[in-house]
Every structure is written in structure tokens, then in C-alpha cells.
Coordinates of C-alpha atoms in Angstrom, one line a residue:
M301 CA -0.2 0.2 0.1
T302 CA 2.9 2.4 0.9
R303 CA 4.6 1.7 -2.7
L304 CA 1.4 2.2 -4.5
A305 CA 1.0 5.4 -2.3
T306 CA 4.9 7.2 -3.2
P307 CA 4.8 8.4 -7.1
F308 CA 1.3 9.8 -6.0
I309 CA 2.7 11.8 -3.3
V310 CA 5.6 12.9 -5.5
L311 CA 3.4 14.2 -7.9
F312 CA 0.5 16.2 -5.7
V313 CA 3.4 18.1 -4.1
A314 CA 5.4 19.0 -7.3
A315 CA 1.8 19.7 -8.7
F316 CA 1.1 22.3 -5.5
V317 CA 4.7 24.0 -5.7
A318 CA 4.0 24.9 -9.7
A319 CA 0.6 25.8 -8.5
Q320 CA 2.3 28.0 -5.6
D321 CA 5.0 29.5 -8.2
E322 CA 1.8 30.5 -10.5
T323 CA 0.3 32.1 -7.9
S324 CA 3.2 34.4 -6.9
S325 CA 4.4 37.2 -7.7
P326 CA 7.7 37.4 -10.2
A327 CA 10.8 38.6 -9.0
V328 CA 13.9 40.0 -10.1
V329 CA 17.2 37.7 -9.2
T330 CA 19.8 39.7 -10.4
E331 CA 21.2 41.8 -8.1
T332 CA 24.4 43.5 -10.0
L333 CA 25.5 44.4 -13.1
P334 CA 29.1 43.7 -14.3
G335 CA 30.9 47.0 -15.0
A336 CA 30.3 48.2 -18.8
T337 CA 33.3 50.5 -20.4
A338 CA 32.8 53.8 -22.5
L339 CA 32.6 52.7 -26.3
A340 CA 33.1 49.1 -25.9
P341 CA 30.0 46.3 -26.8
Y342 CA 28.6 45.7 -23.4
V343 CA 25.6 42.8 -23.0
C344 CA 24.5 41.0 -19.7
A345 CA 21.2 38.9 -19.3
L346 CA 19.2 39.6 -16.6
K347 CA 17.6 37.1 -14.3
A348 CA 13.9 36.6 -13.1
G349 CA 12.1 34.0 -10.9
G350 CA 8.8 32.9 -9.5
G351 CA 5.5 33.9 -11.3
K352 CA 4.3 32.8 -14.6
P353 CA 6.8 32.7 -17.6
P354 CA 7.1 34.1 -19.9
Y355 CA 8.9 37.4 -18.9
I356 CA 8.4 40.5 -20.5
W357 CA 11.5 43.0 -19.2
S358 CA 11.6 46.9 -19.6
A359 CA 13.4 49.9 -17.9
E360 CA 12.6 52.8 -16.3
G361 CA 15.0 55.9 -15.6
S362 CA 18.5 56.9 -17.2
L363 CA 20.2 54.0 -19.0
P364 CA 23.7 55.4 -20.1
V365 CA 23.1 56.5 -23.8
G366 CA 23.8 53.5 -26.3
I367 CA 22.5 51.1 -23.9
A368 CA 19.4 49.4 -23.7
L369 CA 17.3 46.8 -22.2
D370 CA 15.2 44.4 -25.0
E371 CA 11.8 42.3 -23.8
N372 CA 14.2 39.1 -23.3
G373 CA 15.9 40.5 -20.5
V374 CA 18.9 41.2 -22.2
L375 CA 20.9 44.4 -21.1
G376 CA 23.2 45.7 -24.0
G377 CA 24.9 47.6 -26.7
T378 CA 28.3 50.2 -26.5
P379 CA 27.7 53.1 -23.7
R380 CA 28.9 56.2 -25.1
E381 CA 29.4 58.2 -22.0
S382 CA 30.9 56.6 -18.8
G383 CA 29.6 57.1 -15.0
R384 CA 27.6 55.4 -12.6
F385 CA 23.6 54.8 -13.9
A386 CA 20.7 53.9 -11.7
F387 CA 17.9 52.8 -13.2
T388 CA 14.7 50.5 -12.9
V389 CA 14.4 47.4 -14.4
V390 CA 10.7 45.7 -14.3
V391 CA 9.6 42.0 -15.0
T392 CA 6.1 41.1 -16.2
D393 CA 5.2 37.6 -16.2
A394 CA 1.5 36.2 -18.3
A395 CA -0.6 37.1 -15.6
K396 CA 0.5 40.6 -16.1
R397 CA 1.9 40.8 -12.8
S398 CA 4.8 42.7 -12.2
A399 CA 8.3 43.0 -10.2
R400 CA 10.5 46.0 -10.0
K401 CA 14.3 46.1 -8.6
V402 CA 16.7 49.5 -8.8
L403 CA 20.3 48.5 -10.6
L404 CA 23.4 50.0 -10.5
L405 CA 25.9 50.2 -14.0
N406 CA 29.3 51.9 -13.9
V407 CA 30.3 52.7 -16.5
A408 CA 34.6 53.5 -16.6
P409 CA 35.9 56.2 -19.5
A410 CA 37.2 54.5 -22.7
P411 CA 41.2 54.1 -22.3
A412 CA 43.2 56.8 -24.1
P413 CA 43.7 56.0 -28.2
Q414 CA 46.7 54.3 -28.7
R415 CA 47.9 57.4 -31.6
K416 CA 49.6 55.5 -34.4
P417 CA 53.0 57.3 -34.7
K418 CA 52.7 59.8 -37.6
V419 CA 55.5 58.8 -40.0
D420 CA 57.8 61.2 -41.3
P421 CA 58.4 61.4 -44.9
S422 CA 61.8 63.0 -45.0
T423 CA 63.7 60.2 -42.9
V424 CA 64.5 57.3 -44.5
E425 CA 62.5 55.2 -42.1
G426 CA 59.6 57.3 -43.0
A427 CA 60.0 57.2 -46.8
L428 CA 61.0 53.1 -46.3
A429 CA 57.2 53.0 -43.7
L430 CA 55.1 54.7 -47.0
A431 CA 56.5 53.1 -49.9
L432 CA 56.0 49.5 -48.1
D433 CA 52.5 50.1 -47.4
W434 CA 51.6 51.4 -50.8
L435 CA 53.4 47.7 -52.2
A436 CA 50.7 46.4 -49.4
R437 CA 47.8 48.2 -50.6
H438 CA 48.4 47.6 -54.0
Q439 CA 48.8 43.6 -53.6
D440 CA 46.3 41.8 -56.0
T441 CA 43.6 39.8 -54.5
S442 CA 40.4 38.0 -55.3
A443 CA 38.5 40.6 -55.8
L444 CA 37.4 41.6 -59.8
G445 CA 39.4 38.4 -61.1
G446 CA 42.9 38.9 -59.4
E447 CA 45.5 36.8 -57.9
P448 CA 45.8 36.9 -54.1
G449 CA 49.3 37.6 -52.9
R450 CA 50.2 39.2 -56.9
W451 CA 51.3 42.7 -57.8
E452 CA 50.5 43.1 -61.4
A453 CA 52.8 45.1 -62.9
A454 CA 50.6 46.2 -65.6
G455 CA 47.2 46.0 -63.7
F456 CA 48.1 46.7 -60.2
M457 CA 45.6 49.9 -60.5
R458 CA 42.4 47.9 -60.1
R459 CA 43.6 47.9 -56.4
C460 CA 43.8 52.0 -56.1
V461 CA 40.6 53.9 -54.5
G462 CA 39.8 57.1 -56.4
E463 CA 42.4 58.3 -58.9
Q464 CA 44.1 55.4 -60.4
C465 CA 48.4 54.9 -59.8
S466 CA 49.7 56.5 -63.3
N467 CA 51.9 53.5 -64.5
P468 CA 53.3 53.9 -67.8
L469 CA 51.6 52.4 -71.3
S470 CA 54.7 50.3 -72.2
T471 CA 54.7 48.0 -68.7
S472 CA 55.3 44.7 -69.8
Q473 CA 52.3 41.9 -68.6
F474 CA 55.1 39.3 -68.8
F475 CA 57.1 39.3 -65.7
D476 CA 54.1 39.9 -62.9
V477 CA 56.4 36.5 -60.9
G478 CA 59.9 38.8 -61.4
V479 CA 57.8 41.9 -60.1
S480 CA 56.4 40.8 -57.8
S481 CA 59.3 38.7 -56.1
L482 CA 61.1 42.3 -56.1
A483 CA 58.2 43.3 -54.1
L484 CA 58.8 40.7 -51.2
M485 CA 62.5 41.2 -51.4
A486 CA 61.3 45.4 -50.6
F487 CA 59.5 43.0 -47.4
V488 CA 62.2 41.0 -46.8
S489 CA 65.3 43.8 -46.9
A490 CA 63.2 45.6 -44.2
G491 CA 63.5 42.8 -41.5
E492 CA 59.7 41.5 -42.2
T493 CA 58.4 37.8 -43.3
H494 CA 55.6 35.8 -43.1
R495 CA 56.3 35.0 -38.9
V496 CA 57.3 38.8 -38.1
G497 CA 56.7 42.2 -39.3
R498 CA 53.7 45.1 -40.1
H499 CA 53.1 43.4 -43.4
K500 CA 53.4 39.6 -42.4
A501 CA 50.2 38.8 -43.8
V502 CA 51.0 40.5 -47.1
V503 CA 54.3 38.2 -47.5
G504 CA 52.5 35.1 -46.4
A505 CA 50.4 36.1 -49.4
A506 CA 53.5 36.6 -51.9
L507 CA 55.0 33.3 -50.8
K508 CA 52.0 31.5 -51.7
W509 CA 51.7 32.8 -54.7
L510 CA 55.0 32.5 -56.0
L511 CA 55.3 29.5 -54.8
S512 CA 51.6 28.6 -56.9
K513 CA 53.8 29.3 -60.1
Q514 CA 56.5 26.9 -59.7
D515 CA 56.1 23.5 -61.4
A516 CA 56.9 20.2 -60.9
M517 CA 60.1 20.6 -62.5
G518 CA 61.0 23.6 -60.5
W519 CA 60.7 26.2 -62.7
I520 CA 59.0 29.5 -61.6
G521 CA 57.1 31.8 -63.8
R522 CA 57.9 29.3 -66.7
P523 CA 55.6 30.0 -70.1
Q524 CA 54.6 27.3 -72.1
R525 CA 56.6 28.1 -75.4
H526 CA 54.9 30.6 -77.5
G527 CA 52.0 30.6 -75.8
L528 CA 50.6 33.9 -74.4
W529 CA 52.6 34.6 -72.0
W530 CA 55.2 33.4 -73.7
T531 CA 58.6 35.5 -73.5
E532 CA 62.1 34.3 -74.2
R533 CA 63.6 36.5 -71.4
W534 CA 61.1 34.6 -68.6
Y535 CA 63.9 33.0 -66.8
Y536 CA 64.7 36.5 -65.1
N537 CA 61.4 35.5 -63.3
H538 CA 62.9 32.1 -62.7
V539 CA 66.1 33.9 -60.8
L540 CA 64.0 36.9 -59.1
A541 CA 61.8 34.2 -57.8
S542 CA 64.4 32.2 -56.5
W543 CA 66.2 34.4 -55.0
A544 CA 63.1 35.8 -53.2
L545 CA 62.2 33.0 -51.6
C546 CA 65.7 31.9 -50.0
E547 CA 65.9 35.6 -48.8
A548 CA 62.7 34.5 -47.4
L549 CA 64.0 31.0 -46.2
A550 CA 67.2 32.8 -44.7
A551 CA 65.4 35.3 -42.9
S552 CA 62.2 33.0 -41.3
G553 CA 64.3 29.8 -40.9
D554 CA 60.1 27.9 -42.3
A555 CA 62.1 25.0 -43.7
D556 CA 58.7 23.2 -43.6
L557 CA 57.4 25.8 -46.3
L558 CA 60.5 26.7 -47.8
R559 CA 63.0 24.8 -48.1
S560 CA 62.2 22.0 -51.0
P561 CA 60.8 24.7 -53.3
C562 CA 64.0 26.4 -53.0
E563 CA 66.1 23.6 -53.4
K564 CA 64.1 22.8 -56.6
A565 CA 64.6 26.5 -57.9
I566 CA 67.7 26.2 -57.5
S567 CA 68.8 23.1 -58.6
R568 CA 67.2 24.3 -62.3
V569 CA 69.3 27.9 -62.0
L570 CA 72.6 25.0 -61.4
V571 CA 71.0 23.2 -64.6
A572 CA 70.5 26.7 -66.1
Q573 CA 74.3 27.5 -66.0
N574 CA 76.2 27.5 -69.9
P575 CA 79.5 24.7 -69.4
Q576 CA 82.3 27.0 -68.4
A577 CA 80.3 30.0 -68.1
G578 CA 77.5 31.8 -67.0
W579 CA 73.7 32.2 -67.6
R580 CA 71.5 34.3 -70.4
Y581 CA 67.6 34.0 -70.9
E582 CA 67.6 30.4 -72.7
P583 CA 69.2 28.3 -70.3
G584 CA 72.3 25.7 -71.0
R585 CA 72.2 26.7 -74.8
G586 CA 75.9 28.5 -74.9
A587 CA 75.6 32.3 -74.6
S588 CA 75.8 34.4 -71.3
D589 CA 75.3 38.3 -70.1
T590 CA 76.6 39.5 -67.7
S591 CA 72.7 40.7 -65.8
L592 CA 71.7 37.0 -65.8
T593 CA 75.0 36.1 -64.7
S594 CA 75.2 38.2 -61.8
L595 CA 71.3 37.8 -60.6
S596 CA 72.1 34.1 -60.7
I597 CA 74.8 33.9 -58.5
L598 CA 73.1 36.5 -55.7
A599 CA 70.2 34.0 -56.1
L600 CA 72.6 30.9 -55.7
D601 CA 74.3 33.2 -52.6
A602 CA 71.1 34.0 -50.4
A603 CA 70.6 30.0 -51.2
R604 CA 74.1 28.8 -49.9
R605 CA 72.7 31.5 -46.7
A606 CA 69.6 29.3 -46.2
R607 CA 72.4 26.4 -45.7
I608 CA 71.2 24.7 -49.2
D609 CA 74.7 23.2 -50.6
L610 CA 75.8 24.2 -53.3
P611 CA 79.3 23.6 -55.4
W612 CA 80.5 26.4 -54.6
R613 CA 84.5 26.8 -55.9
R614 CA 83.1 25.2 -59.1
L615 CA 81.1 28.3 -59.5
K616 CA 83.5 30.6 -58.2
A617 CA 85.9 29.3 -61.2
T618 CA 83.4 28.9 -63.9
A619 CA 80.7 32.2 -63.2
G620 CA 83.3 34.0 -61.5
G621 CA 85.6 33.3 -64.4
W622 CA 83.4 34.1 -66.6
L623 CA 81.9 37.4 -64.7
K624 CA 85.7 38.5 -65.0
K625 CA 86.6 38.6 -68.2
M626 CA 83.9 41.5 -69.1
C627 CA 85.7 43.8 -67.6
D628 CA 87.3 46.4 -69.4
A629 CA 90.9 46.7 -68.5
E630 CA 91.6 50.1 -69.6
T631 CA 88.1 51.9 -68.3
G632 CA 86.8 49.2 -65.3
R633 CA 83.3 49.2 -66.9
F634 CA 81.6 45.7 -66.8
G635 CA 80.1 44.6 -70.3
Y636 CA 77.0 43.3 -71.3
L637 CA 77.5 40.7 -73.4
K638 CA 81.7 41.5 -73.7
A639 CA 84.0 43.6 -72.4
G640 CA 83.5 47.2 -73.1
D641 CA 79.3 47.1 -75.2
G642 CA 78.3 50.0 -73.1
G643 CA 75.4 47.5 -71.4
Y644 CA 72.5 47.2 -73.1
A645 CA 68.5 49.2 -73.9
E646 CA 66.1 48.7 -75.4
P647 CA 65.8 49.5 -78.9
G648 CA 63.3 51.9 -79.0
V649 CA 61.7 51.7 -75.5
N650 CA 64.5 53.2 -73.4
D651 CA 67.9 54.1 -75.7
E652 CA 67.2 57.6 -74.6
Y653 CA 68.6 57.6 -71.4
L654 CA 71.4 58.1 -70.0
R655 CA 73.8 54.8 -69.7
A656 CA 74.5 54.3 -66.0
P657 CA 77.3 51.7 -65.4
A658 CA 74.5 49.2 -63.9
T659 CA 76.3 46.3 -65.0
T660 CA 79.7 47.2 -63.3
A661 CA 77.4 47.4 -60.4
L662 CA 75.7 44.5 -60.3
A663 CA 78.8 41.9 -61.8
I664 CA 81.4 44.1 -58.4
R665 CA 78.1 42.8 -56.3
A666 CA 78.2 39.1 -57.6
L667 CA 82.4 39.2 -57.5
Q668 CA 82.0 40.3 -53.9
V669 CA 79.4 37.7 -52.6
L670 CA 82.3 35.2 -54.9
G671 CA 85.3 36.0 -52.6
E672 CA 86.9 37.6 -55.0
T673 CA 89.1 40.9 -55.2
L674 CA 87.5 44.0 -56.2
P675 CA 88.8 46.5 -59.4
G676 CA 90.0 49.4 -57.9
R677 CA 89.1 51.0 -61.4
S678 CA 85.2 49.8 -61.3
L679 CA 84.8 51.1 -58.0
R680 CA 86.0 54.2 -58.7
L681 CA 83.2 53.9 -61.9
L682 CA 80.9 53.9 -58.8
A683 CA 82.2 56.7 -57.3
T684 CA 82.4 58.8 -60.0
N685 CA 78.9 58.0 -61.5
P686 CA 76.4 58.8 -58.0
P687 CA 72.5 58.4 -58.6
V688 CA 70.8 62.0 -60.6
W689 CA 67.7 62.5 -61.8
G690 CA 68.5 64.3 -64.5
E691 CA 66.2 66.4 -67.2
S692 CA 63.0 64.5 -67.3
G693 CA 64.0 61.4 -65.7
R694 CA 66.6 60.6 -67.8
G695 CA 69.4 59.8 -65.5
V696 CA 67.0 57.4 -63.6
D697 CA 68.4 53.6 -63.6
M698 CA 67.1 52.2 -59.9
Y699 CA 68.5 48.5 -61.4
Y700 CA 71.9 50.8 -61.4
W701 CA 71.2 52.2 -57.9
W702 CA 70.2 49.3 -56.3
H703 CA 73.7 47.2 -57.4
A704 CA 75.5 50.0 -56.5
T705 CA 74.0 50.7 -53.1
C706 CA 74.3 47.2 -52.0
V707 CA 77.7 47.2 -52.8
L708 CA 79.4 50.3 -51.4
S709 CA 77.3 49.8 -48.0
V710 CA 79.3 46.9 -47.7
L711 CA 82.8 48.7 -48.7
G712 CA 81.5 51.0 -46.3
G713 CA 83.7 54.1 -45.7
E714 CA 83.7 57.3 -47.5
G715 CA 82.6 55.8 -50.7
W716 CA 79.1 54.9 -48.7
T717 CA 79.2 58.0 -46.6
R718 CA 79.2 60.1 -50.2
W719 CA 76.9 57.7 -52.3
R720 CA 74.0 57.3 -48.9
A721 CA 74.5 61.2 -48.7
A722 CA 73.4 61.1 -52.6
V723 CA 71.2 58.4 -53.0
A724 CA 68.6 58.9 -49.6
P725 CA 67.4 62.5 -50.0
L726 CA 67.1 61.9 -54.0
L727 CA 64.6 59.5 -53.7
I728 CA 63.1 60.7 -50.5
K729 CA 62.8 64.2 -52.6
R730 CA 60.9 61.5 -55.4
L731 CA 58.3 59.7 -52.7
C732 CA 54.9 60.7 -53.4
G733 CA 53.1 62.7 -51.0
E734 CA 49.4 63.1 -49.8
K735 CA 48.6 65.3 -52.5
D736 CA 49.5 62.7 -55.1
G737 CA 46.3 60.5 -53.7
C738 CA 46.4 57.0 -53.7
A739 CA 50.0 57.0 -55.2
R740 CA 51.4 58.0 -51.4
G741 CA 54.2 56.2 -50.7
S742 CA 55.1 55.0 -54.2
F743 CA 57.6 56.2 -56.5
P744 CA 57.2 57.6 -60.2
P745 CA 57.6 55.2 -62.9
V746 CA 60.2 57.1 -64.5
G747 CA 64.0 55.4 -65.8
K748 CA 65.6 53.2 -68.2
W749 CA 63.5 49.9 -66.7
A750 CA 61.0 51.1 -64.7
L751 CA 59.0 51.7 -68.5
I752 CA 58.6 47.6 -68.4
G753 CA 58.8 47.3 -64.9
G754 CA 56.5 50.0 -63.9
R755 CA 55.3 51.7 -60.4
V756 CA 55.8 48.6 -58.9
Y757 CA 59.0 47.8 -59.7
S758 CA 60.2 51.5 -58.9
T759 CA 58.4 51.1 -55.7
A760 CA 59.8 47.7 -54.4
L761 CA 63.4 48.7 -55.8
A762 CA 63.7 52.1 -54.2
A763 CA 62.0 50.2 -51.5
V764 CA 65.3 48.5 -51.1
V765 CA 67.3 51.0 -51.6
L766 CA 66.2 52.9 -48.3
G767 CA 66.5 49.4 -46.5
R768 CA 70.3 49.0 -47.1
C769 CA 70.5 53.3 -46.1
A770 CA 68.3 52.5 -43.2
R771 CA 70.3 49.0 -41.9
A772 CA 73.8 50.5 -43.1
P773 CA 73.6 54.7 -41.6
A774 CA 76.5 56.7 -42.6
P775 CA 78.9 57.9 -39.6
D776 CA 78.2 60.5 -37.3
K777 CA 80.9 63.0 -37.9
D778 CA 79.3 65.6 -35.8
A779 CA 79.6 62.6 -32.9
S780 CA 83.2 61.8 -34.1
E781 CA 84.6 65.3 -32.9
N782 CA 83.3 64.9 -29.6
G783 CA 85.2 61.4 -29.1
P784 CA 85.4 58.0 -30.7
V785 CA 82.3 56.7 -32.6
E786 CA 81.1 53.3 -32.0
P787 CA 82.1 51.7 -34.9
R788 CA 78.7 50.4 -36.9
R789 CA 77.4 46.8 -37.4
K790 CA 77.9 46.2 -41.3
P791 CA 74.7 44.5 -43.0
P792 CA 75.3 41.2 -44.0
R793 CA 77.5 41.0 -47.0
S794 CA 74.8 40.1 -49.8
G795 CA 71.2 39.9 -49.4
P796 CA 68.3 42.2 -51.4

């Protein structure tokens, strides 16, 4: 009898309690509110008990501006003022019975905004920061059919905001891999990688895009022969991409992502060398030129610094030996295809520009990383040909300025002091400013090779030069008058 009665007793008690809850008035259970901060999102769910659910909530009195209580009892919003605010909350149950309670909300003042340091474009560091920001803004995305991570030499303007940046109509569409590699090296030269730096996402996207352009054999940016994107000079794409990836590997140490692609790319550079000589457009076809030979040596040097095994002695004997033959003993000038030929220009495109000793600077840089003795006459040739803008930009040769800057910054001394005093102010003066709108932070696409590489090319190389100037400042003459000057740390013997 007792066992049968027990379930009925339990049900009776439960029904009685429920009836009591429904006949009792509702109550606001929440006692205190968590604090809020002005200009920061806030949310707090109020609790009620008793009465007959569902509950409807409302508020009376002065809530902070930006805060509201909805009918479900959620107090939230973004307060736009600070202070102590007392207000009454009202909860009403399904039987139209209400309960009230005064609550207090403390809103703390908003923290002082972190002021973004103003970039001073009149300094090397400021100009460099603006140049990198421009490159970051004009990196391609998936919008409008773009390829994330690429810098499009001829079509980057799709990323412009407002009035489009100007760009030469002669800019080539065949060298996006090479131009993107130069832009990537601008960031790496400034100490940024896909792991550290203000633009690590930009660097990461660039690496991903370049790796996507590597084929199964290891070539990067090699087009289908005589296809839509065919150019006989495609090896420029490969060697610059190989160099950029190896610099990124050396700087970041990310072997998981980069080591295998770098080894494959560098293996192709070695295959492309002409027997007992250097490199040219068509890998292994016999002819060599100073430009691609020197770039290949610099890419191999980056691989060596990234701890990729290389036949360095053989390279020094073959490629280094060929390079030394390109030097005119009388003038110290290195030729392009043969000693004393005066370098190369694109007929009908940039042959009206002044002939700076670009191949000389590039060859000396390659011999420098090979550990060869540098010809004194060649070094004097650089010293007597400082960077100049010239009438209508006819003196501009960023390619020359880049390699001469790297050579002289490593050598240091008075030669570097004079060169830096010429190139840094010249670039700072030509940096596009506020009045130039979207072009702010870029460099005008003028000069011998900017007509082919465009604004991205000019800005990337200018950024690399500014990066070298920032890493290797000239000795402080004023400080030397007041005592000994601390010896400056030399930049790496190579690098972007």
C-alpha cells in the first residue's frame, strides 16, 4: 500500500509547488551588474524567478547612452558615456504581474586611444614605411578576378582607391613573377617575413602565390613556349623568384614551407648555367650575359645563406671566371655581352636614357659575394657616377642604384658616406606625397627599366635601397668630433 502511494504523493507535491509558483509574484533575481567600459560592447542577461513565464522586461530611468534593455531581459549595446547610472528594471509575467528593482551600472571611461605614430616622409625610415604600405595596398586580391599575393606590373591599378596611380603603357605583362619577387624582397630587406612584421600577411600571401607558380620540375614563372604569355626572357622570372624565396627562407627559417621549393628552384638555376660560363635567356644554350649571370650568383648566394648545399668552388671558377672577362681593363666598366660594350638598352623603348654603369655595379656585387678581389677602377667608376634624376628623369636607373647601394654599403667608408648622402635624399624628394592621393608612398615609374617594370618595380627597388640605407647609416661626423665613434655593425655581405 505504501509503495503504491509514493508516486502519487510525489506528483501531488510537484503540482502543489508549481501552483504556488504560478500564484506567486515574479521577482528580479539579478542583484548586481558587471561593469562596462565606454565605447566597448557590453551585454548582460538579467534573471527573474517566480510568477508565470514567459517574462517581459522593460526599464525606467536613465540608462547610459547606447545601452538598452530588450523585452527578453538582455541589457546591451555600446555605451557612449562613462559614469554611474541607476535605473529601474521591470519584469512582468504572463499573468500581468510585475516586479521592480533598482540596479546600478558603472561605466568606466574609454582608454586613451593608441596614437599611431606619425610617419615622417622626410626620413629614410619614414619613406621606407610609406613605400611598403603602398606595396601592401596594391598587392592583388581575389576581388575583380585577381590572384591573391601577386603584384600585377601592368594592372595593379585595380587596387587603387580614388584616382588611379599612373603607370606606363609600355609596362610588360610578362614579368609579374619577377616584379612580385622584387616587391617581396623589399619587405624581407626591411626585416619582415610571413612570421614577423607589420605586413606578415602580405609577405605570406606573396610567398603562397610564388609557390603556386612553380612547376613540377622546379621552374618558377616559366611560360608555355610560344603560348599567350611566352617571352624569351622568362628566366628573369625564375631567377628573381628563386632569390626572393631563398631570402625569405634565410630570414624566417621556415624550412617546412620553403626549403623543398627553394632546393628545387636552385637546382634549376644550376642546370641553367652554360658550361664553364654564366647564364642567359635560354638555360644551357651557350650564350651568357652579365645581368642574368650576376643575378643567378646572387640567388645562389641567398641559397647558401639558407644552408642549401652548393658547389661553390666550381661556381667561383666558372661563373666568376666568366664575369671577370667582362671587365674592360682600361675603364673598369663591365660589358653586357662582351667587355666594353656599354651595357644594354631596349631599342625604341629606353635607349634615350643615360647609360649608367649598371652592369658594372651588378657584376661587382656578384664578385663580392664570391669573395673575389674587386677591381679598383670599377669601384672608382661607381664613385664617379652618383645617382642623379636628370632632365625628365633621363638619369634614373633604379637597377643601377640598387646594386651600387648594396656594394658600397658593404664596403663602407667614405665611398658609402658620399653615395648614401646622394641616394637617400634623392629618393625621399621623389617619394609621392599626400597630394598624390592613392600614389602616396610610391615612386614615379620613370627611368630606364621602369618603362617595362612600371610603378611597382620602381617602388620595390626604391624600398630596397632605402632599406639598405636604414640598415647601414653613414658614420656620425658630429659625434666623431666629441670622441671616438662606436664602430657600426656592417650589413650582411649580401641580401636583397
